[in-house]
CSV table of C-alpha atoms in Angstrom, one decimal:
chain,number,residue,atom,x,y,z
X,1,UNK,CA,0.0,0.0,0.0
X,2,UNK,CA,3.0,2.8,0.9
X,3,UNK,CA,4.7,1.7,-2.1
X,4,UNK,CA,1.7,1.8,-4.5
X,5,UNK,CA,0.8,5.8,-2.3
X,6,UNK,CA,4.7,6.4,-3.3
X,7,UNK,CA,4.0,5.7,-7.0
X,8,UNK,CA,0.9,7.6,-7.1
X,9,UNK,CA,2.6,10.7,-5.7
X,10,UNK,CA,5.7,10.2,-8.2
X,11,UNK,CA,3.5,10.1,-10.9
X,12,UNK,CA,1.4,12.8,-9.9
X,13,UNK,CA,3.6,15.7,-11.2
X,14,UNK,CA,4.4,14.1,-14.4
X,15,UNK,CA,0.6,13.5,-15.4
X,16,UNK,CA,-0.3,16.7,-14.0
X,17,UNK,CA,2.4,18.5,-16.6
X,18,UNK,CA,1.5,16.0,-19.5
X,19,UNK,CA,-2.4,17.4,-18.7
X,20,UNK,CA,-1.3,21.0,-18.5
X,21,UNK,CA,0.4,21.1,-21.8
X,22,UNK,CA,-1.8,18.9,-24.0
X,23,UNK,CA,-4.9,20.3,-22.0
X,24,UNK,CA,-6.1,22.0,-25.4
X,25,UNK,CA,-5.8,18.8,-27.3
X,26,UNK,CA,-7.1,16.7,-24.5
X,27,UNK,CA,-10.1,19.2,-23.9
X,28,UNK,CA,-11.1,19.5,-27.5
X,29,UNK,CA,-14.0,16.1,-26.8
X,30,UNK,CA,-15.0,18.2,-24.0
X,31,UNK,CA,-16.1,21.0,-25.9
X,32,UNK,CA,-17.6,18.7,-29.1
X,33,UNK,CA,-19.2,17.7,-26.3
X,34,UNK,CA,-20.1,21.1,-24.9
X,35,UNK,CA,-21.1,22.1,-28.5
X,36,UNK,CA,-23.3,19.0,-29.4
X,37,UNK,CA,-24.8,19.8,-25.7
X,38,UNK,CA,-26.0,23.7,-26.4
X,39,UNK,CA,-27.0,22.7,-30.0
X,40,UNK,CA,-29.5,20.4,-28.6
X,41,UNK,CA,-30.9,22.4,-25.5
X,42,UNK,CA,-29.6,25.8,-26.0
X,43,UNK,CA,-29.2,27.2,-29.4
X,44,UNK,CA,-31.5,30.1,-28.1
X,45,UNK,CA,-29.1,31.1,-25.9
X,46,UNK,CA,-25.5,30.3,-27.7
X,47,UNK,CA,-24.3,31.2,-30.7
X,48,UNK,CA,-21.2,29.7,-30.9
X,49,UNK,CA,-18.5,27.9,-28.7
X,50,UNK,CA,-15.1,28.4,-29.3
X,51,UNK,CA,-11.8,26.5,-28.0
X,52,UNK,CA,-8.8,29.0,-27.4
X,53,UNK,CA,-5.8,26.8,-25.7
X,54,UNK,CA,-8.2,25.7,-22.1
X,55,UNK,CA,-10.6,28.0,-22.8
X,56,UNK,CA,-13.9,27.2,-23.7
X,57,UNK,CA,-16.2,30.6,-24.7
X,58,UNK,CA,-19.5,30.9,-25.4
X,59,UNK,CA,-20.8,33.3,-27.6
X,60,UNK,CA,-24.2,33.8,-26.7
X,61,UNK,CA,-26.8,35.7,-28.1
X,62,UNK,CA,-27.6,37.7,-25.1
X,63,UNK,CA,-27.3,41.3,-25.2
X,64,UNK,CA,-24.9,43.1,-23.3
X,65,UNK,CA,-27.1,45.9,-21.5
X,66,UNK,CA,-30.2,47.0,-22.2
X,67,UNK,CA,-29.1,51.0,-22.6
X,68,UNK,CA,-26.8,49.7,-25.1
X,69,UNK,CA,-28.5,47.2,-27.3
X,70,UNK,CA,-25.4,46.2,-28.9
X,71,UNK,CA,-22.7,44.1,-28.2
X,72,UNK,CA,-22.9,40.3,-27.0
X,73,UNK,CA,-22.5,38.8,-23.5
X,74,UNK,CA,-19.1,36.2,-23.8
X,75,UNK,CA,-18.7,33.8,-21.3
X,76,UNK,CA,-15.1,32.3,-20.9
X,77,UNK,CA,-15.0,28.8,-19.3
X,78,UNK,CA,-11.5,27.5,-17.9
X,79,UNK,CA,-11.5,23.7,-18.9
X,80,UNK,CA,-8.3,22.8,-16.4
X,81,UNK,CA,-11.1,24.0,-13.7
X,82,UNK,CA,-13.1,21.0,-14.6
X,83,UNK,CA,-10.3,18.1,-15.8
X,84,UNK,CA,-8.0,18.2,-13.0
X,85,UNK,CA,-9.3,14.5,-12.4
X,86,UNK,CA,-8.0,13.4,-15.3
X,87,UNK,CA,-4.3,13.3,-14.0
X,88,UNK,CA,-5.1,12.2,-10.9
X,89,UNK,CA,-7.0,9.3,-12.4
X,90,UNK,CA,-3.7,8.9,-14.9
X,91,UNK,CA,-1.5,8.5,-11.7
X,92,UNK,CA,-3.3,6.0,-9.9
X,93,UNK,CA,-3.7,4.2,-13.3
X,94,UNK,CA,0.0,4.4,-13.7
X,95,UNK,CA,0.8,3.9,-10.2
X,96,UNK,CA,-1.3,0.6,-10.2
X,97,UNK,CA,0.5,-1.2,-12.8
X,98,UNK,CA,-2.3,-3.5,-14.2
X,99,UNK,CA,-1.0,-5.0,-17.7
X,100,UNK,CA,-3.9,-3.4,-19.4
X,101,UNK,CA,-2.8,0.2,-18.7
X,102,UNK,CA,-3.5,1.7,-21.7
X,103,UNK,CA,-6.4,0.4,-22.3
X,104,UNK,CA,-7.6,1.7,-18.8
X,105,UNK,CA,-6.5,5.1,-19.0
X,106,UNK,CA,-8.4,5.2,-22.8
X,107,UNK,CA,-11.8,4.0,-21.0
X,108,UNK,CA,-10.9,6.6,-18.0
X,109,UNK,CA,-10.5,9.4,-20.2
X,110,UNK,CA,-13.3,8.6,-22.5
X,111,UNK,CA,-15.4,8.4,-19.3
X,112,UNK,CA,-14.1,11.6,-18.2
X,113,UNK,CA,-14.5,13.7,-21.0
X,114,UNK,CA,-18.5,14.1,-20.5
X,115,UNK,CA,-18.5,14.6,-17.2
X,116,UNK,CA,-15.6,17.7,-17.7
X,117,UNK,CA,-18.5,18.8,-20.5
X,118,UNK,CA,-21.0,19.0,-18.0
X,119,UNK,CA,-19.0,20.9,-15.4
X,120,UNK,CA,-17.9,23.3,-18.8
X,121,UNK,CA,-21.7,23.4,-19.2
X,122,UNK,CA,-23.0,23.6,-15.8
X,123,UNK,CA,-20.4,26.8,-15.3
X,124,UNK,CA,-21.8,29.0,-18.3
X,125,UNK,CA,-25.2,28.2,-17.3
X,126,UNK,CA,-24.6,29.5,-14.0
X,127,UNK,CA,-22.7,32.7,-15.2
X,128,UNK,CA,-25.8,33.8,-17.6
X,129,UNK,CA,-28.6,32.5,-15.4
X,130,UNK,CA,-27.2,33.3,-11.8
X,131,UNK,CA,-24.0,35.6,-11.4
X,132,UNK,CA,-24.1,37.6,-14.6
X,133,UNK,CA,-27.1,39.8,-13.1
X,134,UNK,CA,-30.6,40.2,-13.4
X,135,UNK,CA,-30.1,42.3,-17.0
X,136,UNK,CA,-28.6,39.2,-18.6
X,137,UNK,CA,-30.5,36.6,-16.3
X,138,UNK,CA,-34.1,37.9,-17.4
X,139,UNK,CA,-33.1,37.3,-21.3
X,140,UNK,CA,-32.1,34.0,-20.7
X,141,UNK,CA,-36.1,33.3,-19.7
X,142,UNK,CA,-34.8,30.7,-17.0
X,143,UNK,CA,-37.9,30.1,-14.2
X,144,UNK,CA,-36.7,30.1,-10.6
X,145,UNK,CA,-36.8,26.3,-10.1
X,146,UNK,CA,-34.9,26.4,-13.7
X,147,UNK,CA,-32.5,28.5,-12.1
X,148,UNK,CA,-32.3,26.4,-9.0
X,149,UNK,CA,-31.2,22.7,-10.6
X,150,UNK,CA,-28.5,24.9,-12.8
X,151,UNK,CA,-26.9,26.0,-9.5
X,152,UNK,CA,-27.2,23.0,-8.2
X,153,UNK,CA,-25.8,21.3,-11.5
X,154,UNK,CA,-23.0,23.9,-11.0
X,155,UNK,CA,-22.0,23.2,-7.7
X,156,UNK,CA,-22.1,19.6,-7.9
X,157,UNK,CA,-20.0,19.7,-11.3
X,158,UNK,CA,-17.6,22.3,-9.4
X,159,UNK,CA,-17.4,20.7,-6.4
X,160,UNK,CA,-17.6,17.0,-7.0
X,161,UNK,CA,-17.6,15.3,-10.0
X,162,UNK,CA,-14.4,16.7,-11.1
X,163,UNK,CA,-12.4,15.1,-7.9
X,164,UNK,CA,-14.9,12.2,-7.2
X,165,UNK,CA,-15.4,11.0,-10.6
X,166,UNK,CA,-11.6,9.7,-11.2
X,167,UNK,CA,-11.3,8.3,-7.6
X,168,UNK,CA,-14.7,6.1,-8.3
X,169,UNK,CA,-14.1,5.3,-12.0
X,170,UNK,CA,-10.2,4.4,-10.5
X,171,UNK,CA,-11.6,2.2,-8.0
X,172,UNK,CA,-14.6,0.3,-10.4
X,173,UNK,CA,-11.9,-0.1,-12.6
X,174,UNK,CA,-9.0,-1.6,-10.4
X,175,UNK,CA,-10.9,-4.2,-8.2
X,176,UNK,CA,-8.2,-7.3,-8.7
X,177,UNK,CA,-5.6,-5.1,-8.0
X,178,UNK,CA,-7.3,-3.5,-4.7
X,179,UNK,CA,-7.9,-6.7,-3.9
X,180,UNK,CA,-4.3,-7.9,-4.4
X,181,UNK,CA,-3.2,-5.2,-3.0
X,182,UNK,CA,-5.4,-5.8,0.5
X,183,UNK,CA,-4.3,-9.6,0.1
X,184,UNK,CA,-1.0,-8.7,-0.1
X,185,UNK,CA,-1.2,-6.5,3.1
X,186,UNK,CA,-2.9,-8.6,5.3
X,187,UNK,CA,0.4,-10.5,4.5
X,188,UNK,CA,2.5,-8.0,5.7
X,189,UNK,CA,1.3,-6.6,8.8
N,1,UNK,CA,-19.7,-3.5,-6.5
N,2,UNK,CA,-22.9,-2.1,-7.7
N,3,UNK,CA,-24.8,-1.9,-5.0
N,4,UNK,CA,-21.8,-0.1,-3.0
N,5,UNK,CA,-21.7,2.7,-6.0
N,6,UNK,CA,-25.4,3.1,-6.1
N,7,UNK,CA,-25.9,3.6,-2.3
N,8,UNK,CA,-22.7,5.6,-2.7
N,9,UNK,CA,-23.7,7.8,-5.1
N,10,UNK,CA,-27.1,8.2,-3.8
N,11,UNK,CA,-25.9,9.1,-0.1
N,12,UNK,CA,-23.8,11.6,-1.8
N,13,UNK,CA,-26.0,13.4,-3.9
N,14,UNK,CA,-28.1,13.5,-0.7
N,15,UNK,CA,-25.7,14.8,1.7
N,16,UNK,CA,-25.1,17.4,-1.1
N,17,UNK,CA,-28.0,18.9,-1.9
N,18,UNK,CA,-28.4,19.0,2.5
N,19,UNK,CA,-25.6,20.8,2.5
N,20,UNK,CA,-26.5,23.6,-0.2
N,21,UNK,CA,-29.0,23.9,2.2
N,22,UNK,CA,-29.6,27.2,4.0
N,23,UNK,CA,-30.1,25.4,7.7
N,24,UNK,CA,-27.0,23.3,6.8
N,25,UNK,CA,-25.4,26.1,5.7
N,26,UNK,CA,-25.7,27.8,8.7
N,27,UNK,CA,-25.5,25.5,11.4
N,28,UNK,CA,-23.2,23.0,10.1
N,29,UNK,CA,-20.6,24.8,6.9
N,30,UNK,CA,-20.4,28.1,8.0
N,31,UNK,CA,-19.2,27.4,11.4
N,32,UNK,CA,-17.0,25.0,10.1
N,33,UNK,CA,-15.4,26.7,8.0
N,34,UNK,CA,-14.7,29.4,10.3
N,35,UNK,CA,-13.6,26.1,12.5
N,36,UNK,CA,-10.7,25.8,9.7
N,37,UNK,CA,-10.0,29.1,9.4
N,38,UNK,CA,-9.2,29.4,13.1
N,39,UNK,CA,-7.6,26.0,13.5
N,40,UNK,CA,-5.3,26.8,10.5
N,41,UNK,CA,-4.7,30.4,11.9
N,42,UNK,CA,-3.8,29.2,15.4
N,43,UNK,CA,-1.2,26.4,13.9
N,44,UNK,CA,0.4,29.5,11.8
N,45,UNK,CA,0.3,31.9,15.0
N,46,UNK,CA,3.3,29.2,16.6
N,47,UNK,CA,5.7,30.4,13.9
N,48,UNK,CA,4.1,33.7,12.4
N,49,UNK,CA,2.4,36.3,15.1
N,50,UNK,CA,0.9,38.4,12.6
N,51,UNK,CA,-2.3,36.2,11.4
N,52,UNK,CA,-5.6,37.2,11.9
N,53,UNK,CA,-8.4,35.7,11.2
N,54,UNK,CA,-12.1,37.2,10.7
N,55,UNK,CA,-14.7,34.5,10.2
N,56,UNK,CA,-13.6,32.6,7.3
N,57,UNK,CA,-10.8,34.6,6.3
N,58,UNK,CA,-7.0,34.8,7.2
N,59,UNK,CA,-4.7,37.5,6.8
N,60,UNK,CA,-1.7,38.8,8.1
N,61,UNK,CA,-0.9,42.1,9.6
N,62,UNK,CA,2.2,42.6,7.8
N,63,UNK,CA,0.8,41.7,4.0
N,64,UNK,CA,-2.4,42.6,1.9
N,65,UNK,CA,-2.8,39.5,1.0
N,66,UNK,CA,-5.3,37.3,2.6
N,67,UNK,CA,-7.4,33.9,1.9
N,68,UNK,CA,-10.7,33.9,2.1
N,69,UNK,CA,-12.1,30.0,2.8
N,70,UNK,CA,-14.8,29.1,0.4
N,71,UNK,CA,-16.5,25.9,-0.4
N,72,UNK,CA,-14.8,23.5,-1.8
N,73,UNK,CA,-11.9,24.6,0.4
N,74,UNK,CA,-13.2,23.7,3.5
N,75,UNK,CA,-12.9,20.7,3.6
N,76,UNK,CA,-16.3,19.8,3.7
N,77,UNK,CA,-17.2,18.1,0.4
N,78,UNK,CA,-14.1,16.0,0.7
N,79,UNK,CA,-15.4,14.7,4.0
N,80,UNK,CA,-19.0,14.0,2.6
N,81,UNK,CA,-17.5,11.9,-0.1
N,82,UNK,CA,-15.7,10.2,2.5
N,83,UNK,CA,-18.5,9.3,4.6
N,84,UNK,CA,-20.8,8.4,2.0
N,85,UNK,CA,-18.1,6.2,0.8
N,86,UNK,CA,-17.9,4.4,4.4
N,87,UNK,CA,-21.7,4.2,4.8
N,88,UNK,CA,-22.1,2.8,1.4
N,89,UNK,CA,-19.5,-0.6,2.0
N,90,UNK,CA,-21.0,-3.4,3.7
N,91,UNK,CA,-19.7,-3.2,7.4
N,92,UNK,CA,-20.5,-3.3,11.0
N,93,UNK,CA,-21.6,0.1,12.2
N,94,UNK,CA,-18.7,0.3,14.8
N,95,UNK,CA,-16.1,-0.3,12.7
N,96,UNK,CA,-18.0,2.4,10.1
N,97,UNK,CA,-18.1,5.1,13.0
N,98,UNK,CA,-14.3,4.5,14.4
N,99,UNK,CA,-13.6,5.1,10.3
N,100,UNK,CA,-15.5,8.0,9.5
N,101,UNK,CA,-14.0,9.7,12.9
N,102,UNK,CA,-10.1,8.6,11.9
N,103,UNK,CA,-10.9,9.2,8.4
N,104,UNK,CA,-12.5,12.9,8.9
N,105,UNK,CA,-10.0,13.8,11.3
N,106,UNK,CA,-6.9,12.7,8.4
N,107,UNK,CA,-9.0,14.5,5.9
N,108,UNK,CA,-9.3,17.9,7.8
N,109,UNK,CA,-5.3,17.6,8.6
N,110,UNK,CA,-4.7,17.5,5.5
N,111,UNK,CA,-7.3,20.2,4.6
N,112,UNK,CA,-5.7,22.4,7.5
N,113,UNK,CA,-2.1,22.0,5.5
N,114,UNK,CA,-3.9,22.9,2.4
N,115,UNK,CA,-5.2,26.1,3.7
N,116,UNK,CA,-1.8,26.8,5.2
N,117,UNK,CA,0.2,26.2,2.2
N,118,UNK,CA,-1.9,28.1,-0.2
N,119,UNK,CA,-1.6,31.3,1.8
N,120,UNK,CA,1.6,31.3,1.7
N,121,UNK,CA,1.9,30.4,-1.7
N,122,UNK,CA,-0.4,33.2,-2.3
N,123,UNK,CA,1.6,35.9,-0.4
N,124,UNK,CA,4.6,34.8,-2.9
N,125,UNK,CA,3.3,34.1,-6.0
N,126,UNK,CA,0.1,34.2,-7.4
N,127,UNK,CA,0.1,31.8,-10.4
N,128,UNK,CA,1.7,29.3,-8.4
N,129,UNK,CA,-1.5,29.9,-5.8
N,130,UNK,CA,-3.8,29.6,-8.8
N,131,UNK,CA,-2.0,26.4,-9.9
N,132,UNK,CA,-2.0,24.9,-6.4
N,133,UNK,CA,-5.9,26.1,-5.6
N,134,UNK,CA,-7.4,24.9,-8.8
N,135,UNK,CA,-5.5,22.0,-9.3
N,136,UNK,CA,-2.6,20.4,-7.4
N,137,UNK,CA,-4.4,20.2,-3.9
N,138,UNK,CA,-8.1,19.2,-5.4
N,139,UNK,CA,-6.4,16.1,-6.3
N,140,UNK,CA,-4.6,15.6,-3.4
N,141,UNK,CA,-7.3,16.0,-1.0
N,142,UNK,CA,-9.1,13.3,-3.1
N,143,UNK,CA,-6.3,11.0,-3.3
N,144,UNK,CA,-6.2,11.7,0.2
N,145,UNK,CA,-10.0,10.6,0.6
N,146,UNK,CA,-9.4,7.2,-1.5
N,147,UNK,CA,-6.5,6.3,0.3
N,148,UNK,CA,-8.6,6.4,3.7
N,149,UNK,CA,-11.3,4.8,2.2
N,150,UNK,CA,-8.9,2.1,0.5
N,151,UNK,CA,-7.0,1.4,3.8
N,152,UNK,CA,-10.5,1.8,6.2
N,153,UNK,CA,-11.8,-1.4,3.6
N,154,UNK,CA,-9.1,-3.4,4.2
N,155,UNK,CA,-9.5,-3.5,7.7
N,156,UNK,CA,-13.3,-3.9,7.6
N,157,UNK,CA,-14.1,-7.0,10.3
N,158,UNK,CA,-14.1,-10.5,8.4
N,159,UNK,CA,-13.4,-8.7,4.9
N,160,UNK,CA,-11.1,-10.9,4.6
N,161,UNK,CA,-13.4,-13.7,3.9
N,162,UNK,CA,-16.0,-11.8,2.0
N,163,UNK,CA,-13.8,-9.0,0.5
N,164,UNK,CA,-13.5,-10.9,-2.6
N,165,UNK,CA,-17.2,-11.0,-2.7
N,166,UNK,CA,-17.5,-7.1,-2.4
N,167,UNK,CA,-14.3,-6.1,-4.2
N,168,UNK,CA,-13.8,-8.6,-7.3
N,169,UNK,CA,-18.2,-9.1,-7.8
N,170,UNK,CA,-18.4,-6.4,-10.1
């Protein structure tokens, strides 16, 4: 168990800077995602969403003030904010040292790529609906129980999916090896 | 397997949505966070006499930088994840309580060190902060979680019998 805590942690900074540098190639599903997503349910409200490096931004078609009537509310989206899973999840995969490796951190990221889309998705919802102000809030048309799942879509895609998600896929995913590796403790102590 | 990540994930959604409650909110995050705040102040007070703290936030008297402790920082959602995670594997209820009490207790020392090192991170550099608080210490304090879970299993009464039941009967 130390040794396999040992490996995690060495791996750790190495999947973190592999994410952090190929986080706009990586995060590029996310946001076909993210795209596919507003498409479907929101193509009132967005007009486009573009990809710059970890940036996702949506161009919506709200306006940006009523005195004004011109310009259009953009909402950047940091993607990192949302993925930092996926090197944790990468660390423990590599850390585990299953034979099938690659093919588990291919099923880990494939599974994490939606769920970062939905944190990517829950965030802009919650910027036009919630913090952006009642000016931009009231064009959106939301109704307050509306408003209520997207903050609680937001928070729960903030706050937990991005850290939970890995740790639960990680451990569905590993069984024989937690279970070698409680075997081979029970050994030991 | 399945029935441990449905009652899991069930307990935690839950617990959750309690705790974006206003009552919990109130009676249970806010004071403590301001718990955190204070315990991480008074551990920096032994080698730095110029924190202060004011409800949830902690700054110093000699910089104008100072952390404010929000959610996700306080430790909190770790420890809900942590206890839904106990509550959801098959074991005797004593051997559940002793582990969410060791378990919440290694997850808030950790927590504690997490506030500590991002304020001075902060004071220093700011990217490195931004790195650190987005990032680096979200997956730690979850590693952190799975490793107490992980270790808390392994010790569950007579799991050695029917862990292979629970762990390998996906």
């Amino acid at each position: 168990m130390t040794r396999f805590v040992l490996r995690t942690l060495a791996f750790l900074p190495l999947a973190f800077a592999v994410w952090y540098f190929a986080a706009p190639i990586l995060l590029w599903p996310a946001v076909l995602i993210v795209r596919a997503a507003v498409y479907v349910g929101f193509a009132d409200l967005v007009r486009a969403v573009e990809q710059s490096g970890a940036i996702a931004t949506f161009v919506t078609t709200l306006g940006a003030g009523v005195a004004a009537g011109k310009g259009l509310v953009t909402v950047d989206v940091n993607l990192r904010a949302y993925s930092f899973g996926m090197p944790l999840f990468a660390a423990l995969t590599l850390a585990a040292r299953t034979a099938e490796w690659k093919r588990l951190l291919a099923v880990g990221y494939a599974t994490l790529t939606p769920i970062v889309a939905f944190g990517v998705l829950a965030d802009f919802l919650k910027d036009v609906a919630i913090t952006a102000g009642p000016a931009i809030a009231s064009q959106t048309g939301f109704v307050p129980w509306q408003r209520e799942t997207i903050a609680f879509a937001f928070q729960f895609g903030s706050l937990i999916l991005p850290a939970v998600a890995p740790a639960v896929l990680w451990v569905a995913m590993h069984l024989p090896f937690l279970t070698t590796l409680r075997d081979r403790n029970s050994v030991s102590v | 397997m399945r029935r441990f990540l449905v009652v899991f994930v069930v307990l935690l959604a839950l617990a959750f949505a309690f705790e974006l409650t206003p009552f919990a909110q109130a009676h249970f995050v806010t004071p403590w966070t301001d718990a955190v705040a204070s315990a991480s102040a008074g551990l920096m007070r032994t080698f730095d006499a110029t924190i202060t703290t004011h409800g949830n936030v902690i700054a110093s008297s000699t910089s104008p930088f100072a952390v404010s402790i929000e959610a996700g920082c306080n430790g909190v959602e770790a420890t809900l994840v942590l206890v839904a995670a106990i509550l959801a594997f098959p074991a005797p209820w004593p051997h559940r309580l002793r582990g969410i009490v060791v378990g919440v207790v290694a997850v808030q020392v950790l927590n504690v060190v997490r506030v500590i090192s991002l304020f001075y991170l902060g004071r220093y550099d700011r990217d490195v902060f931004e790195w650190a608080h987005l990032y680096v210490w979200q997956a730690l304090i979850m590693l952190d979680v799975l490793i107490v879970w992980v270790v808390w299993v392994r010790f569950v009464p007579g799991n050695r019998e029917a862990s292979p039941p629970p762990l390998a009967a996906a």
